[in-house]
PDB file of C-alpha atoms in Angstrom:
ATOM      1  CA  UNK A  29     105.770  94.737  91.041  1.00 56.00           C
ATOM      2  CA  UNK A  30     108.786  96.755  90.686  1.00 53.00           C
ATOM      3  CA  UNK A  31     110.703  93.607  88.900  1.00 55.00           C
ATOM      4  CA  UNK A  32     110.870  90.304  86.648  1.00 57.00           C
ATOM      5  CA  UNK A  33     113.258  88.265  85.244  1.00 54.00           C
ATOM      6  CA  UNK A  34     111.866  84.880  83.420  1.00 55.00           C
ATOM      7  CA  UNK A  35     114.807  82.243  83.234  1.00 57.00           C
ATOM      8  CA  UNK A  36     115.457  78.482  82.340  1.00 63.00           C
ATOM      9  CA  UNK A  37     113.153  79.196  79.029  1.00 60.00           C
ATOM     10  CA  UNK A  38     114.390  75.413  78.047  1.00 63.00           C
ATOM     11  CA  UNK A  39     113.009  74.021  80.908  1.00 69.00           C
ATOM     12  CA  UNK A  40     109.604  75.358  81.692  1.00 79.00           C
ATOM     13  CA  UNK A  41     110.509  78.818  82.266  1.00 87.00           C
ATOM     14  CA  UNK A  42     111.148  80.358  85.860  1.00 91.00           C
ATOM     15  CA  UNK A  43     110.352  83.830  86.656  1.00 92.00           C
ATOM     16  CA  UNK A  44     111.580  85.566  89.874  1.00 92.00           C
ATOM     17  CA  UNK A  45     109.857  88.676  91.394  1.00 94.00           C
ATOM     18  CA  UNK A  46     109.964  90.952  93.462  1.00 93.00           C
ATOM     19  CA  UNK A  47     107.457  93.322  94.733  1.00 94.00           C
ATOM     20  CA  UNK A  48     106.021  95.394  97.244  1.00 96.00           C
ATOM     21  CA  UNK A  49     103.050  95.080  98.460  1.00 96.00           C
ATOM     22  CA  UNK A  50     102.244  98.469 100.548  1.00 95.00           C
ATOM     23  CA  UNK A  51     101.353  96.267 104.487  1.00 95.00           C
ATOM     24  CA  UNK A  52     104.200  95.920 107.884  1.00 93.00           C
ATOM     25  CA  UNK A  53     100.954  93.168 108.053  1.00 95.00           C
ATOM     26  CA  UNK A  54     103.238  89.633 108.301  1.00 94.00           C
ATOM     27  CA  UNK A  55      99.746  87.454 107.926  1.00 96.00           C
ATOM     28  CA  UNK A  56      98.950  90.090 104.695  1.00 96.00           C
ATOM     29  CA  UNK A  57     102.104  89.583 102.478  1.00 97.00           C
ATOM     30  CA  UNK A  58     103.290  85.950 103.377  1.00 97.00           C
ATOM     31  CA  UNK A  59      98.940  86.093 101.692  1.00 97.00           C
ATOM     32  CA  UNK A  60     100.619  88.318  99.211  1.00 98.00           C
ATOM     33  CA  UNK A  61     103.619  85.974  98.623  1.00 97.00           C
ATOM     34  CA  UNK A  62     101.401  82.671  97.921  1.00 98.00           C
ATOM     35  CA  UNK A  63      98.768  84.792  95.304  1.00 97.00           C
ATOM     36  CA  UNK A  64     102.538  85.793  93.487  1.00 97.00           C
ATOM     37  CA  UNK A  65     104.234  82.362  93.238  1.00 97.00           C
ATOM     38  CA  UNK A  66     100.069  80.557  91.744  1.00 97.00           C
ATOM     39  CA  UNK A  67     100.309  83.683  88.974  1.00 96.00           C
ATOM     40  CA  UNK A  68     102.964  83.829  87.196  1.00 95.00           C
ATOM     41  CA  UNK A  69     102.549  79.233  87.468  1.00 96.00           C
ATOM     42  CA  UNK A  70     100.168  80.060  85.246  1.00 95.00           C
ATOM     43  CA  UNK A  71     102.839  80.731  82.624  1.00 92.00           C
ATOM     44  CA  UNK A  72     106.173  79.735  83.974  1.00 92.00           C
ATOM     45  CA  UNK A  73     107.011  75.732  85.200  1.00 92.00           C
ATOM     46  CA  UNK A  74     108.644  77.576  88.194  1.00 94.00           C
ATOM     47  CA  UNK A  75     108.359  80.765  89.667  1.00 96.00           C
ATOM     48  CA  UNK A  76     110.262  82.630  93.276  1.00 95.00           C
ATOM     49  CA  UNK A  77     108.540  86.168  95.055  1.00 96.00           C
ATOM     50  CA  UNK A  78     110.319  88.591  96.779  1.00 93.00           C
ATOM     51  CA  UNK A  79     107.727  90.294  99.129  1.00 95.00           C
ATOM     52  CA  UNK A  80     108.838  93.593 100.220  1.00 94.00           C
ATOM     53  CA  UNK A  81     106.426  95.443 103.210  1.00 95.00           C
ATOM     54  CA  UNK A  82     106.786  98.803 102.020  1.00 94.00           C
ATOM     55  CA  UNK A  83     108.908 100.866  99.344  1.00 94.00           C
ATOM     56  CA  UNK A  84     111.490 102.154 101.532  1.00 92.00           C
ATOM     57  CA  UNK A  85     112.687  98.098 103.115  1.00 92.00           C
ATOM     58  CA  UNK A  86     112.654  97.732  98.864  1.00 91.00           C
ATOM     59  CA  UNK A  87     115.140 100.331  98.128  1.00 89.00           C
ATOM     60  CA  UNK A  88     117.264  99.327 101.282  1.00 86.00           C
ATOM     61  CA  UNK A  89     117.827  95.852  99.905  1.00 80.00           C
ATOM     62  CA  UNK A  90     121.440  94.972  99.208  1.00 72.00           C
ATOM     63  CA  UNK A  91     121.733  95.643  95.469  1.00 71.00           C
ATOM     64  CA  UNK A  92     125.176  93.945  94.930  1.00 69.00           C
ATOM     65  CA  UNK A  93     123.862  90.880  95.993  1.00 62.00           C
ATOM     66  CA  UNK A  94     126.627  90.461  98.114  1.00 57.00           C
ATOM     67  CA  UNK A  95     124.957  88.678 100.397  1.00 55.00           C
ATOM     68  CA  UNK A  96     120.578  88.109 100.387  1.00 57.00           C
ATOM     69  CA  UNK A  97     118.493  90.669  99.042  1.00 61.00           C
ATOM     70  CA  UNK A  98     118.538  92.280 102.716  1.00 81.00           C
ATOM     71  CA  UNK A  99     114.694  93.245 104.124  1.00 90.00           C
ATOM     72  CA  UNK A 100     112.127  91.187 102.408  1.00 91.00           C
ATOM     73  CA  UNK A 101     109.230  89.855 104.555  1.00 94.00           C
ATOM     74  CA  UNK A 102     108.138  85.998 102.805  1.00 94.00           C
ATOM     75  CA  UNK A 103     109.915  84.210  99.770  1.00 94.00           C
ATOM     76  CA  UNK A 104     107.768  82.060  98.304  1.00 97.00           C
ATOM     77  CA  UNK A 105     108.900  79.927  95.235  1.00 97.00           C
ATOM     78  CA  UNK A 106     108.315  76.273  93.529  1.00 97.00           C
ATOM     79  CA  UNK A 107     111.602  74.993  91.583  1.00 94.00           C
ATOM     80  CA  UNK A 108     111.043  74.082  88.112  1.00 91.00           C
ATOM     81  CA  UNK A 109     111.181  70.273  90.570  1.00 90.00           C
ATOM     82  CA  UNK A 110     107.509  71.848  91.449  1.00 93.00           C
ATOM     83  CA  UNK A 111     105.933  70.641  94.691  1.00 94.00           C
ATOM     84  CA  UNK A 112     104.640  72.772  97.525  1.00 94.00           C
ATOM     85  CA  UNK A 113     105.946  75.973  98.032  1.00 95.00           C
ATOM     86  CA  UNK A 114     108.495  76.933 100.287  1.00 96.00           C
ATOM     87  CA  UNK A 115     107.631  79.683 102.488  1.00 95.00           C
ATOM     88  CA  UNK A 116     110.829  81.705 104.363  1.00 92.00           C
ATOM     89  CA  UNK A 117     109.495  84.700 106.780  1.00 91.00           C
ATOM     90  CA  UNK A 118     112.767  87.392 105.641  1.00 89.00           C
ATOM     91  CA  UNK A 119     113.365  88.111 109.728  1.00 84.00           C
ATOM     92  CA  UNK A 120     115.196  84.214 109.773  1.00 76.00           C
ATOM     93  CA  UNK A 121     117.516  85.096 107.231  1.00 74.00           C
ATOM     94  CA  UNK A 122     117.487  88.990 105.705  1.00 70.00           C
ATOM     95  CA  UNK A 123     115.341  90.888 107.587  1.00 81.00           C
ATOM     96  CA  UNK A 124     117.168  93.058 110.032  1.00 79.00           C
ATOM     97  CA  UNK A 125     115.085  95.736 112.314  1.00 78.00           C
ATOM     98  CA  UNK A 126     118.103  97.818 113.085  1.00 79.00           C
ATOM     99  CA  UNK A 127     118.515  98.341 109.382  1.00 81.00           C
ATOM    100  CA  UNK A 128     115.159  97.984 107.938  1.00 87.00           C
ATOM    101  CA  UNK A 129     113.279 101.192 107.705  1.00 89.00           C
ATOM    102  CA  UNK A 130     109.589  99.015 107.703  1.00 87.00           C
ATOM    103  CA  UNK A 131     108.334  97.429 110.315  1.00 86.00           C
ATOM    104  CA  UNK A 132     106.610  93.821 109.922  1.00 87.00           C
ATOM    105  CA  UNK A 133     103.375  93.238 112.653  1.00 86.00           C
ATOM    106  CA  UNK A 134     102.773  89.909 113.265  1.00 78.00           C
TER     107      UNK A 134
END
């Protein structure tokens, strides 16, 4: 895990986590994201985990937060309202192969 923030305490808590999984396999990285959310939901009402495949991809993210953090493989989360995890693949939003040093495999 590279960063973890807990906020919205008055509403039950929300964990916002970024982690490096050390893999380029998209299916494995999705499982890591889902497991990450499950772990944090044990103590928080909401949890969001952004999964990076490699340390290089993590370091290539947009630190200015001008756009979305680039180079993440999966963003998985359950909001304060609850429900099933929302799962977004990075290539649909922020993983741009020509800008990200890692390679993701299906």
